[in-house]
Amino acid sequence: MENKAPLKFEAPEHILVPLFVSGNSVNLEQALENLIETAKTPDGRLHLASVKFLPIVLEFTRCQISSSNHHLLILSLKLLRNLCAAEILNQNCFIEEDGVDVVARAFDSISFKTNSGDKVIEIVRFGLELLGNVCGGGEEHQAAVWFRLFPVVFEDIAGIREKKTSDVLSMVIYNCCNGSKDIMRQLCGVQGLQIVAEIVRTASRVVLREDWLFLLLDKLCLEESCFLPLFLSLTTPGDLEKNDHLKGTDEICTLETEFLLSSLCESFDEYGNKLNLSKEFALSVLRILKRVVKVVDFFWKPQSELPTSILAIDVLGYSINLLRNICKQDSLNIRIEESGTIINSLVASGLLDLLIGLLRELDPPSIIKKSIPQENTSMQLRVGPYIGFRRDVVAVIAYCLHGMEHVQDEIRQKDAILLLLQQCVTDEDDELLRKYGIWAVRNLLVGNKENQEIVAEMVIQGLDALPSNREPELV
Ligand SMILES: *[C@@H]1O[C@H](CO)[C@@H](O)[C@H](O)[C@H]1NC(C)=O
Ligand SMILES: *[C@@H]1O[C@H](CO)[C@@H](O)[C@H](O)[C@H]1NC(C)=O
């Protein structure tokens, strides 16, 4: 830090004097630090609002922009940020005094393409945090921020590959969109999604959790219908991902698409049934799954659960996991009249055919395998590309069957009853398989006489591997 160097006083006296007085120091820097502390508390912010202090700080900020004093610029942005935290008087004053323009000029004054040193990063970060706080003031504030910075300034900032700026950028964008249909529509356009794609590119390289980005992605993908366009804009791999051992991969399997799918999976874990899913989203995931099964090597001996180190397998696994969560939520929809509508669309688009096909192509679980006489044991087994694959496929089928009579019938018509029965076994690699298998068979039989008769027939014939019809304890 160079703050030992004597600072030139880069502002006229009518601005400096109130800073010294309210900041309780004749050292400018110290005065600013003191004010930053004061503005951390609601009382301090309110007091400074009541004496109309914010315009002085804004004026001071303008002076630092024109003199390129980055250190004082950082301090003044930090002070403004604190002043505008949850204090409507300051937020209003900031908009009235055209503070958004001041921040935009501060961003313009630094060139972050060529130089993203610490100071530049701090200016961007505090500037964005300030704008995020200002958005809390309401629709007018959100619009003021958005229309001044979208798309050019946001694009420039999104190009900085830094964790420190990318998550706050997500925060500002989220706060601008939250509750505003107009702004959301713009974000879902080509330019808007390009900005989000850039943020995802950064995030998929810095392996840290990015909460605001996750919130933004949930909104865009799960609730709005932007999932597919965003996904597709992430399919052109960046320079860093040209990885040689990605044999049999496809352009839909990039570091970024894997990141997007895995972060959406996490959202389901976290928000569960609070999500308001769109049908487009569900159908898009199915499209991706249909495409990725063509490029995954099913003879690959599974090394681990998800994530594996192979993008195509992860894209496959996360797509199946998303479908499982989608079907789970749809089948347990609180609004009874709507439950099953997404499952119906998925089934009509070939979900069951695909999943049953996948299960058929796998060798049966090892226990069943042992009970069937083998002609040739030296053949390579198809056991699925990752540990847990079989269970995940069975789980999707189980949720589709839940309370859905025509899906029960369809399984029978596709001659897949025995196939499902065979999944109800203990598998040494996957303890949950049995649980999901039993749940699937239960859902297959409940209230369906024809299915029950077929299974009874199999019992009489003494077929192996029939499950008990106990209710499983389910997660
Ligand atoms: C989005 O806006 C709503 C309503 O104004 C608010 O209650 C909610 O906290 C906001 N969400 C976030 C994450 O800030
Ligand atoms: C069994 O495997 C051996 C060697 O791998 C092969 O030569 C033979 O043709 C196979 N037999 C059958 C019935 O597949």
Coordinates of C-alpha atoms and ligand atoms in Angstrom, one line a residue:
M1 CA 0.0 0.0 0.0
E2 CA 1.3 3.4 -0.9
N3 CA -0.9 5.4 1.5
K4 CA 2.2 6.6 3.4
A5 CA 2.9 8.9 0.5
P6 CA 1.5 12.4 1.1
L7 CA -1.7 12.8 -0.7
K8 CA -2.5 15.8 -2.9
F9 CA -5.8 17.4 -2.0
E10 CA -7.7 16.9 -5.2
A11 CA -10.9 18.7 -4.4
P12 CA -12.1 22.3 -3.8
E13 CA -12.3 23.6 -0.3
H14 CA -16.1 23.7 -0.1
I15 CA -16.0 19.9 -0.5
L16 CA -13.0 19.2 1.7
V17 CA -14.1 21.2 4.7
P18 CA -17.3 19.2 5.3
L19 CA -15.4 16.0 4.8
F20 CA -12.8 17.0 7.5
V21 CA -15.5 18.2 9.8
S22 CA -17.9 15.2 9.5
G23 CA -15.0 12.8 9.3
N24 CA -13.5 14.2 12.4
S25 CA -9.9 14.5 11.1
V26 CA -7.7 16.9 9.2
N27 CA -6.1 14.0 7.4
L28 CA -8.3 13.4 4.3
E29 CA -7.7 9.7 4.2
Q30 CA -8.4 9.3 7.9
A31 CA -11.5 11.4 7.5
L32 CA -12.8 9.2 4.8
E33 CA -12.0 6.0 6.8
N34 CA -13.9 7.5 9.7
L35 CA -16.9 8.3 7.6
I36 CA -16.8 4.8 6.1
E37 CA -17.1 3.4 9.6
T38 CA -19.9 5.8 10.6
A39 CA -21.9 4.8 7.5
K40 CA -21.7 1.1 8.5
T41 CA -24.5 1.6 11.0
P42 CA -28.1 2.5 10.2
D43 CA -28.0 5.4 12.6
G44 CA -24.8 6.7 11.1
R45 CA -26.3 6.5 7.6
L46 CA -29.5 8.2 8.7
H47 CA -27.6 11.0 10.3
L48 CA -25.5 11.6 7.2
A49 CA -28.6 11.5 5.1
S50 CA -30.3 14.1 7.3
V51 CA -27.4 16.6 6.7
K52 CA -27.5 15.8 2.9
F53 CA -24.0 14.6 3.0
L54 CA -24.1 12.3 -0.1
P55 CA -23.9 15.1 -2.7
I56 CA -20.6 16.2 -1.2
V57 CA -19.2 12.7 -1.5
L58 CA -20.4 12.4 -5.1
E59 CA -18.7 15.7 -5.9
F60 CA -15.5 14.5 -4.3
T61 CA -15.8 11.3 -6.3
R62 CA -16.1 13.3 -9.6
C63 CA -12.9 15.1 -8.7
Q64 CA -11.0 11.9 -8.1
I65 CA -12.1 10.5 -11.5
S66 CA -10.8 13.5 -13.3
S67 CA -7.5 13.4 -11.5
S68 CA -7.2 9.6 -11.7
N69 CA -6.5 9.3 -8.0
H70 CA -7.4 5.7 -7.7
H71 CA -6.8 5.4 -4.0
L72 CA -9.1 8.2 -3.1
L73 CA -11.6 7.0 -5.7
I74 CA -11.7 3.6 -4.0
L75 CA -12.3 5.2 -0.6
S76 CA -15.1 7.4 -1.9
L77 CA -16.9 4.6 -3.7
K78 CA -16.7 2.6 -0.5
L79 CA -18.2 5.4 1.5
L80 CA -21.0 5.8 -1.1
R81 CA -21.6 2.1 -1.0
N82 CA -22.1 2.2 2.8
L83 CA -24.3 5.3 2.6
C84 CA -26.6 3.6 0.2
A85 CA -26.9 0.3 2.1
A86 CA -30.6 -0.1 3.0
E87 CA -31.1 3.7 3.4
I88 CA -33.8 5.0 1.1
L89 CA -33.0 8.7 1.7
N90 CA -29.4 8.2 0.4
Q91 CA -30.6 5.9 -2.4
N92 CA -33.0 8.5 -3.6
C93 CA -30.5 11.3 -3.3
F94 CA -28.0 9.2 -5.2
I95 CA -30.4 8.9 -8.1
E96 CA -31.4 12.6 -8.0
E97 CA -27.8 13.6 -8.2
D98 CA -27.1 11.3 -11.1
G99 CA -24.8 9.1 -9.1
V100 CA -25.2 6.2 -11.5
D101 CA -23.5 8.4 -14.1
V102 CA -20.6 9.1 -11.8
V103 CA -20.0 5.4 -11.2
A104 CA -20.2 4.7 -15.0
R105 CA -17.6 7.5 -15.5
A106 CA -15.4 6.0 -12.9
F107 CA -15.6 2.7 -14.8
D108 CA -14.9 4.4 -18.1
S109 CA -11.8 6.1 -16.6
I110 CA -10.1 2.9 -15.9
S111 CA -9.1 0.6 -18.6
F112 CA -9.8 -2.9 -17.4
K113 CA -9.0 -4.7 -20.6
T114 CA -5.4 -4.0 -20.5
N115 CA -4.9 -3.5 -16.8
S116 CA -6.7 -5.4 -14.1
G117 CA -4.5 -4.6 -11.3
D118 CA -5.7 -4.6 -7.7
K119 CA -6.8 -1.0 -7.8
V120 CA -8.9 -1.5 -10.9
I121 CA -10.5 -4.6 -9.4
E122 CA -11.4 -2.7 -6.3
I123 CA -12.9 0.3 -8.2
V124 CA -15.1 -2.1 -10.1
R125 CA -16.0 -4.1 -7.1
F126 CA -17.0 -1.2 -4.8
G127 CA -18.7 0.6 -7.7
L128 CA -20.8 -2.5 -8.4
E129 CA -21.6 -3.1 -4.7
L130 CA -22.7 0.6 -4.5
L131 CA -25.0 0.1 -7.5
G132 CA -26.4 -3.1 -6.1
N133 CA -27.3 -1.3 -2.9
V134 CA -28.9 1.5 -4.9
C135 CA -31.1 -1.0 -6.7
G136 CA -32.7 -1.8 -3.3
G137 CA -34.4 1.6 -3.5
G138 CA -37.1 0.3 -6.0
E139 CA -38.0 0.1 -9.6
E140 CA -36.9 3.6 -10.6
H141 CA -33.5 2.9 -9.1
Q142 CA -33.2 -0.4 -10.8
A143 CA -34.0 1.2 -14.1
A144 CA -31.6 4.0 -13.6
V145 CA -28.7 1.6 -13.1
W146 CA -29.7 -0.8 -15.8
F147 CA -30.3 1.7 -18.6
R148 CA -27.0 3.5 -18.0
L149 CA -24.9 0.3 -17.8
F150 CA -26.5 -2.2 -20.1
P151 CA -25.1 -3.5 -22.3
V152 CA -21.7 -1.8 -22.9
V153 CA -20.4 -1.3 -19.4
F154 CA -21.7 -4.7 -18.2
E155 CA -20.1 -6.3 -21.2
D156 CA -16.7 -4.7 -20.4
I157 CA -16.9 -5.8 -16.8
A158 CA -18.0 -9.3 -17.6
G159 CA -14.8 -9.7 -19.7
I160 CA -12.7 -9.4 -16.5
R161 CA -11.8 -12.9 -15.5
E162 CA -11.9 -12.3 -11.8
K163 CA -13.9 -13.9 -9.1
K164 CA -13.9 -10.6 -7.2
T165 CA -15.8 -8.8 -9.9
S166 CA -17.9 -11.5 -11.5
D167 CA -20.0 -12.4 -8.5
V168 CA -20.8 -8.7 -7.7
L169 CA -21.7 -8.2 -11.3
S170 CA -24.2 -11.1 -11.0
M171 CA -25.5 -9.4 -7.9
V172 CA -26.1 -6.0 -9.7
I173 CA -27.7 -7.7 -12.7
Y174 CA -29.9 -9.8 -10.4
N175 CA -30.9 -6.8 -8.4
C176 CA -31.8 -4.9 -11.6
C177 CA -34.0 -7.7 -12.8
N178 CA -35.6 -8.7 -9.6
G179 CA -39.3 -7.9 -10.1
S180 CA -38.9 -6.0 -13.4
K181 CA -40.3 -7.8 -16.4
D182 CA -39.0 -5.2 -18.8
I183 CA -35.4 -5.5 -17.6
M184 CA -35.7 -9.3 -17.5
R185 CA -36.8 -9.3 -21.1
Q186 CA -33.7 -7.4 -22.1
L187 CA -31.5 -9.7 -20.1
C188 CA -33.0 -12.7 -21.9
G189 CA -32.1 -11.1 -25.3
V190 CA -28.9 -11.9 -27.2
Q191 CA -26.8 -9.2 -25.7
G192 CA -28.0 -9.9 -22.2
L193 CA -27.3 -13.6 -22.4
Q194 CA -23.8 -12.9 -23.8
I195 CA -23.1 -11.1 -20.6
V196 CA -24.3 -13.9 -18.5
A197 CA -22.3 -16.4 -20.6
E198 CA -19.2 -14.4 -19.9
I199 CA -19.8 -14.5 -16.2
V200 CA -20.3 -18.3 -16.4
R201 CA -17.0 -18.6 -18.3
T202 CA -15.2 -16.8 -15.5
A203 CA -17.0 -18.8 -12.8
S204 CA -16.4 -22.2 -14.4
R205 CA -12.6 -21.5 -14.1
V206 CA -12.5 -20.2 -10.6
V207 CA -13.8 -23.1 -8.7
L208 CA -15.5 -21.1 -6.0
R209 CA -19.2 -21.0 -5.1
E210 CA -20.9 -18.0 -6.6
D211 CA -24.1 -17.4 -4.8
W212 CA -25.4 -14.4 -6.8
L213 CA -24.6 -16.1 -10.1
F214 CA -26.5 -19.2 -8.9
L215 CA -29.6 -17.0 -8.1
L216 CA -29.3 -15.3 -11.5
L217 CA -29.0 -18.6 -13.3
D218 CA -32.0 -20.1 -11.5
K219 CA -34.1 -17.1 -12.4
L220 CA -33.1 -17.2 -16.1
C221 CA -33.1 -20.9 -16.6
L222 CA -35.7 -22.4 -14.3
E223 CA -38.3 -19.7 -14.2
E224 CA -37.8 -17.7 -17.4
S225 CA -37.3 -19.7 -20.6
C226 CA -33.7 -18.7 -21.2
F227 CA -32.0 -22.0 -20.5
L228 CA -31.5 -23.3 -24.0
P229 CA -30.3 -20.1 -25.6
L230 CA -27.9 -19.6 -22.7
F231 CA -26.7 -23.2 -22.8
L232 CA -26.1 -23.0 -26.6
S233 CA -24.1 -19.8 -26.2
L234 CA -21.8 -21.7 -23.8
T235 CA -21.1 -24.5 -26.3
T236 CA -18.3 -22.8 -28.0
P237 CA -15.4 -23.8 -25.9
G238 CA -13.0 -21.2 -24.7
D239 CA -9.3 -21.4 -25.4
L240 CA -8.4 -23.0 -22.1
E241 CA -10.6 -26.0 -22.5
K242 CA -9.1 -27.7 -25.6
N243 CA -8.4 -30.8 -23.6
D244 CA -6.9 -33.8 -25.5
H245 CA -8.3 -36.6 -23.5
L246 CA -11.9 -35.6 -24.1
K247 CA -12.4 -38.5 -26.5
G248 CA -15.8 -38.9 -27.9
T249 CA -17.0 -35.5 -26.7
D250 CA -19.2 -33.1 -28.5
E251 CA -19.4 -29.3 -28.6
I252 CA -22.3 -29.4 -26.1
C253 CA -19.9 -30.7 -23.5
T254 CA -17.8 -27.7 -22.4
L255 CA -16.5 -26.6 -19.0
E256 CA -19.2 -24.0 -19.1
T257 CA -22.2 -26.2 -20.0
E258 CA -21.1 -28.6 -17.3
F259 CA -20.9 -25.7 -14.8
L260 CA -24.4 -24.5 -15.8
L261 CA -26.0 -28.0 -15.4
S262 CA -24.2 -28.7 -12.1
S263 CA -25.1 -25.3 -10.6
L264 CA -28.8 -25.9 -11.6
C265 CA -28.6 -29.3 -9.9
E266 CA -27.4 -27.6 -6.8
S267 CA -30.3 -25.2 -6.8
F268 CA -32.7 -28.0 -6.7
D269 CA -31.0 -29.4 -3.7
E270 CA -31.2 -26.0 -2.0
Y271 CA -34.5 -24.6 -3.0
G272 CA -36.4 -27.8 -3.8
N273 CA -40.1 -27.2 -4.3
K274 CA -39.9 -23.5 -4.1
L275 CA -38.8 -23.4 -7.7
N276 CA -41.4 -22.5 -10.3
L277 CA -40.3 -24.7 -13.2
S278 CA -41.0 -23.9 -16.8
K279 CA -41.9 -26.7 -19.3
E280 CA -39.4 -25.3 -21.8
F281 CA -36.7 -25.9 -19.3
A282 CA -37.6 -29.6 -18.8
L283 CA -37.9 -30.2 -22.5
S284 CA -34.6 -28.6 -23.2
V285 CA -32.8 -30.8 -20.7
L286 CA -34.3 -33.8 -22.4
R287 CA -33.0 -32.6 -25.7
I288 CA -29.5 -32.3 -24.2
L289 CA -29.7 -35.7 -22.7
K290 CA -30.8 -37.2 -26.1
R291 CA -27.8 -35.7 -27.7
V292 CA -25.2 -36.5 -25.1
V293 CA -26.1 -40.2 -24.8
K294 CA -24.8 -40.5 -28.4
V295 CA -21.3 -39.4 -27.5
V296 CA -20.8 -41.0 -24.1
D297 CA -18.8 -44.2 -24.0
F298 CA -20.9 -46.7 -22.0
F299 CA -18.1 -49.3 -21.9
W300 CA -16.1 -46.9 -19.9
K301 CA -15.4 -48.5 -16.5
P302 CA -16.9 -46.0 -14.0
Q303 CA -14.3 -44.5 -11.8
S304 CA -16.3 -42.3 -9.6
E305 CA -19.6 -40.7 -8.9
L306 CA -20.4 -37.3 -10.3
P307 CA -18.5 -35.2 -11.1
T308 CA -16.1 -37.4 -13.0
S309 CA -13.2 -35.9 -14.8
I310 CA -14.9 -36.3 -18.2
L311 CA -17.1 -33.5 -19.4
A312 CA -19.4 -35.6 -21.5
I313 CA -20.1 -38.0 -18.7
D314 CA -20.8 -35.1 -16.3
V315 CA -23.2 -33.4 -18.8
L316 CA -25.0 -36.8 -19.1
G317 CA -25.1 -37.3 -15.4
Y318 CA -26.3 -33.8 -14.5
S319 CA -29.0 -33.9 -17.2
I320 CA -30.4 -37.1 -15.8
N321 CA -30.2 -35.6 -12.3
L322 CA -32.0 -32.5 -13.4
L323 CA -34.7 -34.6 -15.0
R324 CA -35.0 -36.6 -11.8
N325 CA -35.5 -33.4 -9.8
I326 CA -37.9 -32.0 -12.4
C327 CA -40.0 -35.1 -12.4
K328 CA -39.9 -35.4 -8.6
Q329 CA -41.1 -31.8 -8.2
D330 CA -43.7 -32.2 -10.9
S331 CA -45.1 -35.4 -9.5
L332 CA -45.3 -33.9 -6.0
N333 CA -46.7 -30.5 -7.2
I334 CA -48.7 -28.8 -4.5
R335 CA -51.2 -27.6 -7.0
I336 CA -52.8 -31.0 -7.7
E337 CA -54.4 -29.9 -10.9
E338 CA -51.0 -29.1 -12.3
S339 CA -49.1 -32.0 -11.1
G340 CA -47.8 -34.3 -13.9
T341 CA -48.1 -31.7 -16.6
I342 CA -44.4 -31.5 -17.2
I343 CA -44.0 -35.3 -16.9
N344 CA -46.7 -35.7 -19.6
S345 CA -44.7 -33.4 -21.9
L346 CA -41.5 -35.3 -21.2
V347 CA -43.1 -38.7 -21.8
A348 CA -44.7 -37.4 -25.0
S349 CA -41.3 -36.3 -26.1
G350 CA -39.8 -39.8 -25.7
L351 CA -38.3 -39.7 -22.2
L352 CA -39.4 -43.2 -21.3
D353 CA -38.1 -44.7 -24.5
L354 CA -34.8 -43.1 -24.0
L355 CA -34.4 -44.3 -20.3
I356 CA -35.7 -47.8 -20.9
G357 CA -33.3 -48.1 -23.8
L358 CA -30.4 -47.0 -21.6
L359 CA -31.4 -49.5 -18.9
R360 CA -31.7 -52.3 -21.5
E361 CA -28.3 -51.7 -22.8
L362 CA -26.7 -52.0 -19.4
D363 CA -25.9 -55.4 -18.2
P364 CA -28.2 -56.4 -15.3
P365 CA -26.9 -55.6 -11.8
S366 CA -24.2 -58.0 -10.8
I367 CA -26.4 -60.1 -8.4
I368 CA -28.9 -60.8 -11.2
K369 CA -26.1 -61.4 -13.6
K370 CA -24.8 -64.2 -11.4
S371 CA -28.2 -65.9 -11.4
I372 CA -28.4 -65.9 -15.2
P373 CA -26.3 -68.6 -16.8
Q374 CA -23.5 -66.9 -18.7
E375 CA -22.3 -68.0 -22.1
N376 CA -19.3 -65.9 -22.0
T377 CA -18.0 -64.1 -19.0
S378 CA -15.0 -62.6 -20.6
M379 CA -17.2 -60.0 -22.4
Q380 CA -16.8 -56.5 -21.3
L381 CA -19.7 -55.3 -19.1
R382 CA -21.8 -52.3 -19.8
V383 CA -22.2 -50.9 -16.3
G384 CA -22.8 -47.2 -17.0
P385 CA -20.4 -44.4 -17.3
Y386 CA -20.4 -43.2 -13.7
I387 CA -21.2 -44.7 -10.3
G388 CA -24.9 -44.2 -9.6
F389 CA -25.9 -44.0 -13.3
R390 CA -28.3 -46.9 -13.0
R391 CA -29.9 -45.6 -9.9
D392 CA -30.4 -42.1 -11.4
V393 CA -32.1 -43.6 -14.5
V394 CA -34.4 -45.8 -12.3
A395 CA -35.2 -42.7 -10.1
V396 CA -36.4 -40.7 -13.1
I397 CA -38.6 -43.6 -14.2
A398 CA -39.9 -44.0 -10.6
Y399 CA -41.0 -40.3 -10.4
C400 CA -42.6 -40.5 -13.8
L401 CA -44.7 -43.5 -12.6
H402 CA -45.8 -41.8 -9.4
G403 CA -49.6 -41.5 -9.7
M404 CA -49.5 -41.6 -13.5
E405 CA -51.7 -44.4 -14.8
H406 CA -50.8 -44.0 -18.4
V407 CA -47.1 -44.2 -17.6
Q408 CA -47.7 -47.4 -15.8
D409 CA -49.5 -48.8 -18.9
E410 CA -46.7 -47.6 -21.1
I411 CA -44.1 -49.5 -19.2
R412 CA -46.1 -52.6 -19.6
Q413 CA -46.7 -52.0 -23.3
K414 CA -43.0 -51.5 -23.7
D415 CA -42.4 -54.8 -22.1
A416 CA -40.3 -53.3 -19.4
I417 CA -41.8 -54.7 -16.2
L418 CA -39.2 -57.4 -15.8
L419 CA -36.5 -54.9 -16.5
L420 CA -37.7 -52.7 -13.7
L421 CA -38.0 -55.6 -11.3
Q422 CA -34.4 -56.5 -12.0
Q423 CA -33.3 -53.1 -10.6
C424 CA -34.6 -53.8 -7.1
V425 CA -31.5 -55.5 -5.9
T426 CA -28.6 -54.6 -3.7
D427 CA -25.8 -53.4 -5.8
E428 CA -22.3 -53.3 -4.2
D429 CA -21.4 -50.1 -6.0
D430 CA -24.6 -48.3 -5.3
E431 CA -26.5 -48.7 -2.1
L432 CA -29.4 -46.5 -3.2
L433 CA -30.3 -48.6 -6.2
R434 CA -32.4 -51.0 -4.3
K435 CA -34.4 -48.2 -2.7
Y436 CA -35.2 -46.5 -5.9
G437 CA -35.9 -49.8 -7.7
I438 CA -38.4 -50.7 -5.1
W439 CA -40.0 -47.3 -5.2
A440 CA -40.3 -47.6 -9.0
V441 CA -41.9 -51.0 -8.8
R442 CA -44.3 -49.8 -6.1
N443 CA -45.3 -46.9 -8.4
L444 CA -45.6 -49.3 -11.3
L445 CA -48.1 -51.5 -9.4
V446 CA -50.2 -49.1 -7.3
G447 CA -53.8 -49.2 -8.5
N448 CA -52.9 -50.9 -11.8
K449 CA -54.5 -54.4 -12.0
E450 CA -53.0 -55.4 -15.2
N451 CA -49.5 -54.7 -14.0
Q452 CA -50.1 -56.5 -10.8
E453 CA -51.4 -59.6 -12.6
I454 CA -48.3 -59.7 -14.8
V455 CA -46.0 -59.6 -11.8
A456 CA -48.1 -62.2 -10.0
E457 CA -47.7 -64.4 -13.0
M458 CA -43.9 -64.0 -12.8
V459 CA -43.9 -65.0 -9.2
I460 CA -45.8 -68.1 -10.0
Q461 CA -43.3 -68.9 -12.6
G462 CA -40.6 -68.5 -10.0
L463 CA -38.6 -65.7 -11.6
D464 CA -35.8 -64.4 -9.6
A465 CA -35.2 -61.0 -8.3
L466 CA -38.7 -60.0 -7.4
P467 CA -38.8 -57.3 -4.8
S468 CA -40.9 -57.2 -1.7
N469 CA -43.6 -54.7 -1.9
R470 CA -42.7 -52.9 1.2
E471 CA -42.8 -49.1 1.1
P472 CA -39.3 -47.8 1.1
E473 CA -38.2 -45.0 3.3
L474 CA -37.5 -42.3 0.8
V475 CA -35.4 -39.3 0.8
Ligands
LIG1 C1 -36.2 -9.7 -4.9 O1 -37.3 -8.8 -4.7 C2 -38.2 -9.1 -3.7 C3 -39.4 -8.2 -3.7 O2 -38.9 -6.9 -3.8 C4 -37.5 -9.2 -2.3 O3 -38.4 -9.6 -1.3 C5 -36.4 -10.2 -2.4 O4 -35.6 -10.2 -1.2 C6 -35.5 -9.9 -3.6 N1 -34.5 -11.0 -3.7 C7 -33.2 -10.8 -3.5 C8 -32.4 -12.1 -3.6 O5 -32.7 -9.8 -3.1
LIG2 C1 -16.4 -66.0 -25.8 O1 -15.2 -65.2 -25.7 C2 -14.1 -65.7 -26.5 C3 -12.8 -65.0 -26.1 O2 -13.1 -63.7 -25.7 C4 -14.5 -65.7 -27.9 O3 -13.4 -66.3 -28.7 C5 -15.8 -66.5 -28.2 O4 -16.2 -66.4 -29.5 C6 -16.9 -66.0 -27.2 N1 -18.1 -66.8 -27.3 C7 -19.3 -66.4 -27.4 C8 -20.4 -67.4 -27.5 O5 -19.5 -65.2 -27.5

